[in-house]
mmCIF file of C-alpha atoms and ligand atoms in Angstrom:
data_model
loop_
_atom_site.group_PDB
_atom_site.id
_atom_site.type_symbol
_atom_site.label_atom_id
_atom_site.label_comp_id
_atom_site.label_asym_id
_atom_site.label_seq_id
_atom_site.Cartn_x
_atom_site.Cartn_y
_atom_site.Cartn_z
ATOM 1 C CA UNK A 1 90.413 120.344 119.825
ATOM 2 C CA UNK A 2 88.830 118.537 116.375
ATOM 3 C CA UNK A 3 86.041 116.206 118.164
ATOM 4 C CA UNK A 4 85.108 115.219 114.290
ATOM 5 C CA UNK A 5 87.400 113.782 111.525
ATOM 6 C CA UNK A 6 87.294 116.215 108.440
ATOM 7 C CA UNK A 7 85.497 115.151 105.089
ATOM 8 C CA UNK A 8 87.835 113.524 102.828
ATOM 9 C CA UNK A 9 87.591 112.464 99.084
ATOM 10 C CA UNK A 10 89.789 109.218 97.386
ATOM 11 C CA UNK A 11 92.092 110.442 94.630
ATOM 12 C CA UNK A 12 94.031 108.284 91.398
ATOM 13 C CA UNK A 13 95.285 105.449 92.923
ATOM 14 C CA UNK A 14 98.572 104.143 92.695
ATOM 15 C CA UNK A 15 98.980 101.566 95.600
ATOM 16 C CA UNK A 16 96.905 98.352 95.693
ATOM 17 C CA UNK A 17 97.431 96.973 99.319
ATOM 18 C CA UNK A 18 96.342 93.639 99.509
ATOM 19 C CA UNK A 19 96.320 91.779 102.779
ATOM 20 C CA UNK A 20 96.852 87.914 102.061
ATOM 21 C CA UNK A 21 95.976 86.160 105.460
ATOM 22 C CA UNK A 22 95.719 86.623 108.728
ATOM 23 C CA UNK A 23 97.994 83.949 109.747
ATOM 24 C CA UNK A 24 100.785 84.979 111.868
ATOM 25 C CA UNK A 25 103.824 83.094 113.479
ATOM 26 C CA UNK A 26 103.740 85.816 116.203
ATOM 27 C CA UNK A 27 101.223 87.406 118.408
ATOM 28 C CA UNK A 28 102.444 90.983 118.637
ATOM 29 C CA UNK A 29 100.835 93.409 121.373
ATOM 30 C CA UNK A 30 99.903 96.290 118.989
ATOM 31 C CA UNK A 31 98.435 94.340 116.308
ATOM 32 C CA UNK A 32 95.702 96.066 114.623
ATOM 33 C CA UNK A 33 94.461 93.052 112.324
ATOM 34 C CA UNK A 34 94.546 90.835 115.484
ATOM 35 C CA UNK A 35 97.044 88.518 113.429
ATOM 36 C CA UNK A 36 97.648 84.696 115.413
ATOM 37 C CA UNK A 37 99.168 81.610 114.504
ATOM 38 C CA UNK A 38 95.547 80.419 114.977
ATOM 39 C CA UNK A 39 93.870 82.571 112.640
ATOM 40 C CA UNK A 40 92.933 80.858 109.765
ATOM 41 C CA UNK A 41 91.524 83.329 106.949
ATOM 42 C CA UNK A 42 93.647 83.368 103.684
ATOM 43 C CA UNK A 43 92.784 85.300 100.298
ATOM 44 C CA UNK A 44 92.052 82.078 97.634
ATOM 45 C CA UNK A 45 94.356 81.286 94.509
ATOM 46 C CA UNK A 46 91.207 82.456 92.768
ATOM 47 C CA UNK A 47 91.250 85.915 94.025
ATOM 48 C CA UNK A 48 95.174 86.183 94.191
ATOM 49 C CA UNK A 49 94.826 85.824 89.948
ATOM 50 C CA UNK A 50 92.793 88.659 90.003
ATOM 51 C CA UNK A 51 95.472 90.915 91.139
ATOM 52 C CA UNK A 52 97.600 91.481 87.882
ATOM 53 C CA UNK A 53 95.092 91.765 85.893
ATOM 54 C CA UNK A 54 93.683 95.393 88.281
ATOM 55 C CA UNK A 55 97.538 95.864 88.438
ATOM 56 C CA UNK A 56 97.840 96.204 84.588
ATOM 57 C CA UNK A 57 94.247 97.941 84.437
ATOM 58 C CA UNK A 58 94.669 100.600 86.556
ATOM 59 C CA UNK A 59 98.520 100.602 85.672
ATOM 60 C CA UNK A 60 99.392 100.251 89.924
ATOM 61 C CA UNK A 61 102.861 101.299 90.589
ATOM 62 C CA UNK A 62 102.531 99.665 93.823
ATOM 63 C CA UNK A 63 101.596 96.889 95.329
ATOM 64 C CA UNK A 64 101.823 96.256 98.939
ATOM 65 C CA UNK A 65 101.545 93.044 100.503
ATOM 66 C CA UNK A 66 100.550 92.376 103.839
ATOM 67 C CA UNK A 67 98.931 90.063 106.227
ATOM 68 C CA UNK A 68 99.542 88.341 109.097
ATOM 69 C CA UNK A 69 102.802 87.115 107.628
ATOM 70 C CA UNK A 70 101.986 87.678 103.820
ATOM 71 C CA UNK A 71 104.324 84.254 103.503
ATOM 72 C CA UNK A 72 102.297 81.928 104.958
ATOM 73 C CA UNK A 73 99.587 81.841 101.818
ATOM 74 C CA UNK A 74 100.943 79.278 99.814
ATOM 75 C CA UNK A 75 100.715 81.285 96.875
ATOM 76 C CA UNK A 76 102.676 84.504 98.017
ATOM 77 C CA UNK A 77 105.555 83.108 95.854
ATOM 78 C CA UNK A 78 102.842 82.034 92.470
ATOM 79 C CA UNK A 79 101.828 85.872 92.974
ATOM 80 C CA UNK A 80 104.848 87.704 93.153
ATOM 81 C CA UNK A 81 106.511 85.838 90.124
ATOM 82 C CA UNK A 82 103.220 86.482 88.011
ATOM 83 C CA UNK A 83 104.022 89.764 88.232
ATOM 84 C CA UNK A 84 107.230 89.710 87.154
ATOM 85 C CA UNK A 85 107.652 90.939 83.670
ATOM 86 C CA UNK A 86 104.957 94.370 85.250
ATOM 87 C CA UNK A 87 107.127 97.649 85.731
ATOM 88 C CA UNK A 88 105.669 97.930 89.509
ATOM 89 C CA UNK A 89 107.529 97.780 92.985
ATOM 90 C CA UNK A 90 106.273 94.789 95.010
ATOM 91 C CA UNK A 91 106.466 95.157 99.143
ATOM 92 C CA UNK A 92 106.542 92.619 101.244
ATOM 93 C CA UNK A 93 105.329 93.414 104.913
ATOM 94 C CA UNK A 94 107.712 90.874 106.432
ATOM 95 C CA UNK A 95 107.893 90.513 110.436
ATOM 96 C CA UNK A 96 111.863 89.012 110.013
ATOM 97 C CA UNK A 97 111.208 85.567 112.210
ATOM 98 C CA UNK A 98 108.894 84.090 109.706
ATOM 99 C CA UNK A 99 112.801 83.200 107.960
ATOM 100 C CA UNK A 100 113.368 81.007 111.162
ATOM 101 C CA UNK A 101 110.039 79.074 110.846
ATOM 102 C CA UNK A 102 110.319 75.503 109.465
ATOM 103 C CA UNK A 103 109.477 75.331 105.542
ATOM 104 C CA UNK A 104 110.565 79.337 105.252
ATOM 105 C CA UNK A 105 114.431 78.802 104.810
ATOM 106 C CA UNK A 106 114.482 79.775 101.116
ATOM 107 C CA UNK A 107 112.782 82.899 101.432
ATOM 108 C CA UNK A 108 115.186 85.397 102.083
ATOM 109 C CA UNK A 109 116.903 84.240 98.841
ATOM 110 C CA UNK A 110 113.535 84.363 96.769
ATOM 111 C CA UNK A 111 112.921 87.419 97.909
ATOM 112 C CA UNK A 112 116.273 88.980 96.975
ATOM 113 C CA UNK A 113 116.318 87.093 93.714
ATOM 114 C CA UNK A 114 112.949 88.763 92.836
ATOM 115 C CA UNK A 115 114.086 92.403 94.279
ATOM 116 C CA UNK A 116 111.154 92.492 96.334
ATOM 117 C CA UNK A 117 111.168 95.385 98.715
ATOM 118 C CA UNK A 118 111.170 94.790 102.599
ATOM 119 C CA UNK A 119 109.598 96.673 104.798
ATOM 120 C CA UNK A 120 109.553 94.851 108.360
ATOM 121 C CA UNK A 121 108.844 96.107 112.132
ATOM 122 C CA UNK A 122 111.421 96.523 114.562
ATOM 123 C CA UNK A 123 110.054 99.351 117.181
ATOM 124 C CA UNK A 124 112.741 99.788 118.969
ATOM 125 C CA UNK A 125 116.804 99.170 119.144
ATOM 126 C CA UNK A 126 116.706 97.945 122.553
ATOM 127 C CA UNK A 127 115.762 94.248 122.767
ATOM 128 C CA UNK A 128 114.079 94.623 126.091
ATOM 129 C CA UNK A 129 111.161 96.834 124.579
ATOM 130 C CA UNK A 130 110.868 94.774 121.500
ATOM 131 C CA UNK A 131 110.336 92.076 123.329
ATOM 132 C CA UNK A 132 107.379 93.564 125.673
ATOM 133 C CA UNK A 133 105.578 94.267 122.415
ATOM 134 C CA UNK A 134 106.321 91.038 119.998
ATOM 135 C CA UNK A 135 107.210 88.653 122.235
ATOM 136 C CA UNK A 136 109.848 87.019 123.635
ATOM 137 C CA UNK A 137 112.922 85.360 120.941
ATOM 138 C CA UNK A 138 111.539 88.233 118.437
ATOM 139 C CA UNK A 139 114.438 90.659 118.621
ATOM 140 C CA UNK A 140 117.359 87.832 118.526
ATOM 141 C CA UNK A 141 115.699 86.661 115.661
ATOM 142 C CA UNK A 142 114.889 90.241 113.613
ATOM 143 C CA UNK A 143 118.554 90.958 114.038
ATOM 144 C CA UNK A 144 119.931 87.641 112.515
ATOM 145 C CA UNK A 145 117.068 88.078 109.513
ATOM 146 C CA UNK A 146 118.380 91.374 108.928
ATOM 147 C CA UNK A 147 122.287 89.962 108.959
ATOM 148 C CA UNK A 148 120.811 87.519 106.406
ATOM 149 C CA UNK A 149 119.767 90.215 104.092
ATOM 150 C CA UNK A 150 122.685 92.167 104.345
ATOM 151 C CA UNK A 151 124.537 89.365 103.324
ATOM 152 C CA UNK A 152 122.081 89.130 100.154
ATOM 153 C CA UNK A 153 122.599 92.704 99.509
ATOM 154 C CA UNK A 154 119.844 94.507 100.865
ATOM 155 C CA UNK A 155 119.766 97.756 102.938
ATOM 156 C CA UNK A 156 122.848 99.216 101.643
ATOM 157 C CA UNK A 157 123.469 101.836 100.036
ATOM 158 C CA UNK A 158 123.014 102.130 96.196
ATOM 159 C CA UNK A 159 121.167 99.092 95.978
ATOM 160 C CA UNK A 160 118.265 97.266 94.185
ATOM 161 C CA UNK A 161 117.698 95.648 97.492
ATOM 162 C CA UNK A 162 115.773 98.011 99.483
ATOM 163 C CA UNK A 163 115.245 97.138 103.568
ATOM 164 C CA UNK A 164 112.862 99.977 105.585
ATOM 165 C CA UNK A 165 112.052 99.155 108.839
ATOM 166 C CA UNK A 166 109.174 100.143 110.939
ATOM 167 C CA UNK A 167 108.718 101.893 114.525
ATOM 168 C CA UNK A 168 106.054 102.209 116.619
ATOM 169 C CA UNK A 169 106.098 103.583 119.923
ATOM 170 C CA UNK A 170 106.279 101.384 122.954
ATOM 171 C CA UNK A 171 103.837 103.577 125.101
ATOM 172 C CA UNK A 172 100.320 105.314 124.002
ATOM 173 C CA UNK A 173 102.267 108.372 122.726
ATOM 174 C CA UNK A 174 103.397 110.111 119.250
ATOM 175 C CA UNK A 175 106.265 108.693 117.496
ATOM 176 C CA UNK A 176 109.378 110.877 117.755
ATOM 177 C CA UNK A 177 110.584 112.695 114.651
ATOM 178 C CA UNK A 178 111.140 110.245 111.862
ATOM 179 C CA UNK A 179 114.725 111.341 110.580
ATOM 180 C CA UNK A 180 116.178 111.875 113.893
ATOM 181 C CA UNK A 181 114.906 108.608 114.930
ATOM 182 C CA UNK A 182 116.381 107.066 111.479
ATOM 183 C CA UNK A 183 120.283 108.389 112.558
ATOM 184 C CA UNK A 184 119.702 106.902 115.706
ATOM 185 C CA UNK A 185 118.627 103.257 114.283
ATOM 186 C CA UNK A 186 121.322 103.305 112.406
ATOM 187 C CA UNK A 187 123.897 104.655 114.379
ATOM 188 C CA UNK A 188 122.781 101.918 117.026
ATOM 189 C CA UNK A 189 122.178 98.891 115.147
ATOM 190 C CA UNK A 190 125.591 99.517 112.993
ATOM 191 C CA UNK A 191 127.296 99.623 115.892
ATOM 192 C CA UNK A 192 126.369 97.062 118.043
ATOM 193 C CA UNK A 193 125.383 94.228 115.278
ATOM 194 C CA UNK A 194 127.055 95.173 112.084
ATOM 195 C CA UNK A 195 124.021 96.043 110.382
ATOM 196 C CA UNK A 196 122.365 98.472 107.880
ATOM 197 C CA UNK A 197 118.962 99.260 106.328
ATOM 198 C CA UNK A 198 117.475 101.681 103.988
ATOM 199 C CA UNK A 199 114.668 104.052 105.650
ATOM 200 C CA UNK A 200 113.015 103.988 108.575
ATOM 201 C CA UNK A 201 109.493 104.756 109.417
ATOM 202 C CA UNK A 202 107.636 105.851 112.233
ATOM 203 C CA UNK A 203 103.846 104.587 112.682
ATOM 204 C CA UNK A 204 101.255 106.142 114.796
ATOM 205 C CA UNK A 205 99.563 102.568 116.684
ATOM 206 C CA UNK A 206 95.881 102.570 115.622
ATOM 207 C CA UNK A 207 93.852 102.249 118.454
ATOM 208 C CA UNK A 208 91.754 99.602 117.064
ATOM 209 C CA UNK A 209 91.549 96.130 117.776
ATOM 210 C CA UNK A 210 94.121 94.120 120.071
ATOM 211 C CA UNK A 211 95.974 97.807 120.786
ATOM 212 C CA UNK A 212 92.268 99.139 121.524
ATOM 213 C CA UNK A 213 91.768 96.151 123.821
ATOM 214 C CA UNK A 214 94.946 97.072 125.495
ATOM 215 C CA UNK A 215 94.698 100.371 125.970
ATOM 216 C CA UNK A 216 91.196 99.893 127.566
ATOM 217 C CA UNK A 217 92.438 97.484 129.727
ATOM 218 C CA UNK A 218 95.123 99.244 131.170
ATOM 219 C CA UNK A 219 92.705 102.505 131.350
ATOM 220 C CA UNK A 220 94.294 104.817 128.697
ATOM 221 C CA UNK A 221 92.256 104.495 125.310
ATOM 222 C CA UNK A 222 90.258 108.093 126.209
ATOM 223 C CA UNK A 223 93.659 109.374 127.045
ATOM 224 C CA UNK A 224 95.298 108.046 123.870
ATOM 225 C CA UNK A 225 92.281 109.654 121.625
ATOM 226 C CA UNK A 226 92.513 112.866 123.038
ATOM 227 C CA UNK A 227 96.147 112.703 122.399
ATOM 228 C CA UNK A 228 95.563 112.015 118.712
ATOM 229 C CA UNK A 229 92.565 114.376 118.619
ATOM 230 C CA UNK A 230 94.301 117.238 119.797
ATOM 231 C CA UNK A 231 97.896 117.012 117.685
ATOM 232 C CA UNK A 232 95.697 116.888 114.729
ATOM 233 C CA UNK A 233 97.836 118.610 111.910
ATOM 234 C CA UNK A 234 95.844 120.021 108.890
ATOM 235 C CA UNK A 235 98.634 119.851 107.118
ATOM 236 C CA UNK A 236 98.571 115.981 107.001
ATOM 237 C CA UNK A 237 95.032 115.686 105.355
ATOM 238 C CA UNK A 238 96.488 116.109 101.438
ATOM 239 C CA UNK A 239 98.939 113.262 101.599
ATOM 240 C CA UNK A 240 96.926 110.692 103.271
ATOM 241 C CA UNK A 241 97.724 107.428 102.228
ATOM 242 C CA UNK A 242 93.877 106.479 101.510
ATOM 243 C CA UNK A 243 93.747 109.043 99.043
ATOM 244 C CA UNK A 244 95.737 106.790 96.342
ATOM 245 C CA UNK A 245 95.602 103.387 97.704
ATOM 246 C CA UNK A 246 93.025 100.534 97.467
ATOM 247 C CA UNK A 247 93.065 98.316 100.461
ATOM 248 C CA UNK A 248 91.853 94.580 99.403
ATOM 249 C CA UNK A 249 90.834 91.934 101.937
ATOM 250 C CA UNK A 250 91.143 88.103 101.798
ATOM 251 C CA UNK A 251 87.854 87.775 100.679
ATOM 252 C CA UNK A 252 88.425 90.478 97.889
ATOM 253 C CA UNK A 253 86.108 92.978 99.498
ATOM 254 C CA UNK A 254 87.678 96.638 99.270
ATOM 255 C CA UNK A 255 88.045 99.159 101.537
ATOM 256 C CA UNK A 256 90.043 102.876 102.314
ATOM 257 C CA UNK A 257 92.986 101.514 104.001
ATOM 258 C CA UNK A 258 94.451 98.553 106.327
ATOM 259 C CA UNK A 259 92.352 99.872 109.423
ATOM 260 C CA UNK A 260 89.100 100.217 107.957
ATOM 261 C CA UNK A 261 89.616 96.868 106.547
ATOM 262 C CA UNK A 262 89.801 95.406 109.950
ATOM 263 C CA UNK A 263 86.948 97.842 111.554
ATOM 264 C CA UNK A 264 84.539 96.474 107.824
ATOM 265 C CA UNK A 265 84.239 99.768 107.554
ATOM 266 C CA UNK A 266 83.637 100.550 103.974
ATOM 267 C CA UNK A 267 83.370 103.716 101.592
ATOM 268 C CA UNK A 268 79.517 104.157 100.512
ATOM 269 C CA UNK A 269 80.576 104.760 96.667
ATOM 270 C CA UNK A 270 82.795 103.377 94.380
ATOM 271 C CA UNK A 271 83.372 99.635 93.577
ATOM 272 C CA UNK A 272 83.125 97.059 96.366
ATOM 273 C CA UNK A 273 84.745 93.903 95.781
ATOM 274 C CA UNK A 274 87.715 93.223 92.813
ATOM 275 C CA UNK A 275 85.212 91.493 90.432
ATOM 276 C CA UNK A 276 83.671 95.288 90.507
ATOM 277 C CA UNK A 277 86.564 96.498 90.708
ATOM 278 C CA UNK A 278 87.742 94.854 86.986
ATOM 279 C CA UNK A 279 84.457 96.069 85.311
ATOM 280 C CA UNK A 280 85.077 99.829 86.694
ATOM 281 C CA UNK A 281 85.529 103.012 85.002
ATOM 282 C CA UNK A 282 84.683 105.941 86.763
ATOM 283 C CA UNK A 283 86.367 108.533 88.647
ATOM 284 C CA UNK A 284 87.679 107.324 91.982
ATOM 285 C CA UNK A 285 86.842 110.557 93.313
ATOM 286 C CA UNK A 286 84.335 109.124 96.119
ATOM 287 C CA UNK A 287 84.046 110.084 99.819
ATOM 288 C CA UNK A 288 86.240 107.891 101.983
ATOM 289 C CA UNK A 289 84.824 106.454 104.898
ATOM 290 C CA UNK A 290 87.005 108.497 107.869
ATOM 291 C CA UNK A 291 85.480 107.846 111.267
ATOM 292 C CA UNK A 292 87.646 109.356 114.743
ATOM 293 C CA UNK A 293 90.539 106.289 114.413
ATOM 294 C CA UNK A 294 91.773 108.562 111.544
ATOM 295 C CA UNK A 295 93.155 111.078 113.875
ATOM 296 C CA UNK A 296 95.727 108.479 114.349
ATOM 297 C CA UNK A 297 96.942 109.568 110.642
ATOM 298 C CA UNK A 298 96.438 113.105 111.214
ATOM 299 C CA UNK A 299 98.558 113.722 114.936
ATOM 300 C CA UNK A 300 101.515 115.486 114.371
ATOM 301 C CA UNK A 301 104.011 114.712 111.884
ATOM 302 C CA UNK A 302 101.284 112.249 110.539
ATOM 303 C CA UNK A 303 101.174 108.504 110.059
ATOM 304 C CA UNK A 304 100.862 105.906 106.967
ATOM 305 C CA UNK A 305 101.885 102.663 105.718
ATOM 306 C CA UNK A 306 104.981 104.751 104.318
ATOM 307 C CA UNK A 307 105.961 106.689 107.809
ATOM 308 C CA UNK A 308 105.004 110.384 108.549
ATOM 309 C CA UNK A 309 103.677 112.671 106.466
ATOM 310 C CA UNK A 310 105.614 115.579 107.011
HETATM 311 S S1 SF4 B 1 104.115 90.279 113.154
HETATM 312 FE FE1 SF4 B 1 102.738 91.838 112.323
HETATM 313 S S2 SF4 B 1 100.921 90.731 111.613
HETATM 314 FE FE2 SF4 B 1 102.073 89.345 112.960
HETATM 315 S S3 SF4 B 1 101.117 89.622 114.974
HETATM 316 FE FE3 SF4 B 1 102.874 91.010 114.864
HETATM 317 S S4 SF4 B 1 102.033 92.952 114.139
HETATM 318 FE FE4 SF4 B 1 100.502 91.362 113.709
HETATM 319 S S1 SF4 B 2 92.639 105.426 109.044
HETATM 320 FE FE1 SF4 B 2 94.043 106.833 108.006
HETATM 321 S S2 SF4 B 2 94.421 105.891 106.043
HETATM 322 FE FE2 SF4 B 2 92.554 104.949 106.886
HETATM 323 S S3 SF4 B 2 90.824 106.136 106.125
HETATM 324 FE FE3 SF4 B 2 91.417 107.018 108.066
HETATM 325 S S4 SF4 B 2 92.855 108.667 107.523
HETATM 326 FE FE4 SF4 B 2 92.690 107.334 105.781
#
């Protein structure tokens, strides 16, 4: 068994992540960035104007939004229309019920009107284990969101509108295979609700944070390491998602990925914050800053903000 994570070296990038706030309408279980309705840090309308301008720099293909519920910074909407005359695909991390919450109605609509792409949890098809990990009204409500984007087009096939949705497992284990698990999904959810989505992914749950917390609590984080420790898959280390994204923070500060944003764990080279990150020009071949949490990428069929890796 690997006790150390291997060495590993940032590529080109091609996928700005950006997380927008912490804010959160829900409180979910798993959540690795510890997301509340109580939390109250937001990137600034000063910082969000920097992000077209390293878009059309660095000529980003992608850009990622997440949070919290992205949504709930008032300028989610300003940021994603600046960008609209830039040949890049725009993601919204959604979590579905933020469409119920008062002042939100119109959002499904914008969103489809500005072919934004979706990508939203929904760990399981069974509302029972949903509900033990988002809360309780969650799966109700992800089921009439996604019947609201249907409706708009999305998640069919041969559309603009693209809908992926996201699994995680329930227990401390690793997820099943991601393309089985995507003809069961659909097979299930078509059936009993009438609806359809694009892709699904599967996400290893970083034990960091909240999950962290959890798993100490109930007496399994050594258990859940080892686990992720010894499925480590070679294999997995050349398409690591932190090899071609930047992850950005409210405060601007840059980092390898969503986790180490949340653990401030930052890469000793390259630039630091976006106001570096505008006046650089060298190679973005620096070390990345991969501690033992990265396992969680590496186990099995591997993990990322996209779904496995193999
Ligand atoms: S919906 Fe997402 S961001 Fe919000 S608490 Fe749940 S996992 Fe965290
Ligand atoms: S947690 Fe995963 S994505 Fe982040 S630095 Fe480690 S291997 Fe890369």
């Amino acid at each position: 068994m690997k006790t150390s994570f291997p060495n590993i070296k940032k590529e080109s990038i091609d996928t700005l992540q950006i997380n927008i706030g912490y804010k959160c309408n829900q409180a979910c279980k798993h959540c690795h960035v510890n997301s509340s309705p109580s939390r109250t840090e937001m990137m600034s309308e000063k910082i969000l104007d920097l992000i077209p301008k390293i878009i059309k720099k660095f000529n980003i293909k992608t850009l990622d939004i997440t949070g919290g519920a992205p949504e709930m910074n008032p300028n989610f909407k300003k940021l994603v229309l600046s960008l609209k005359n830039q040949d890049i695909n725009i993601i919204d991390r959604c979590n579905l019920t933020i469409f119920f919450e008062k002042g939100y109605e119109d959002l499904p609509n914008f969103l489809a009107e500005n072919k934004v792409i979706i990508t939203a949890s929904l760990p399981c098809y069974e509302k029972e284990n949903v509900e033990k990990q988002r809360g309780s009204g969650v799966f109700d409500k992800s089921i009439n969101a996604i019947k609201i984007l249907n409706n708009l087009g999305y998640g069919k096939t041969n559309t603009e509108l693209e809908l992926n949705l996201v699994y995680n497992p329930i227990n401390p284990t690793l997820p099943p295979a991601q393309d089985k698990l995507e003809k069961d999904y659909k097979k299930v959810l078509f059936e009993k609700y009438k609806i359809t989505f694009n892709k699904l992914y599967t996400i290893t749950n970083m034990p960091i944070n909240r999950y962290a917390d959890f798993l100490k609590m109930t007496g399994e984080l050594e258990k859940y390491f080892e686990l992720l420790a010894k499925n480590f898959n070679q294999q997995n280390l050349k398409n690591l998602m932190c090899k071609k994204t930047l992850s950005i923070d409210w405060e601007g500060q840059i980092y390898d990925c969503d986790f180490n944003q949340q653990l401030k764990l930052k890469s000793e080279s390259g630039p630091k914050n976006l106001y570096e990150l505008l006046n650089y020009s060298s190679s973005f071949n620096y070390p990345i800053a991969a501690k033992n949490h990265c396992f969680a990428c590496t186990a099995g069929a591997g993990s990322s903000c996209g779904g496995s890796l193999s």
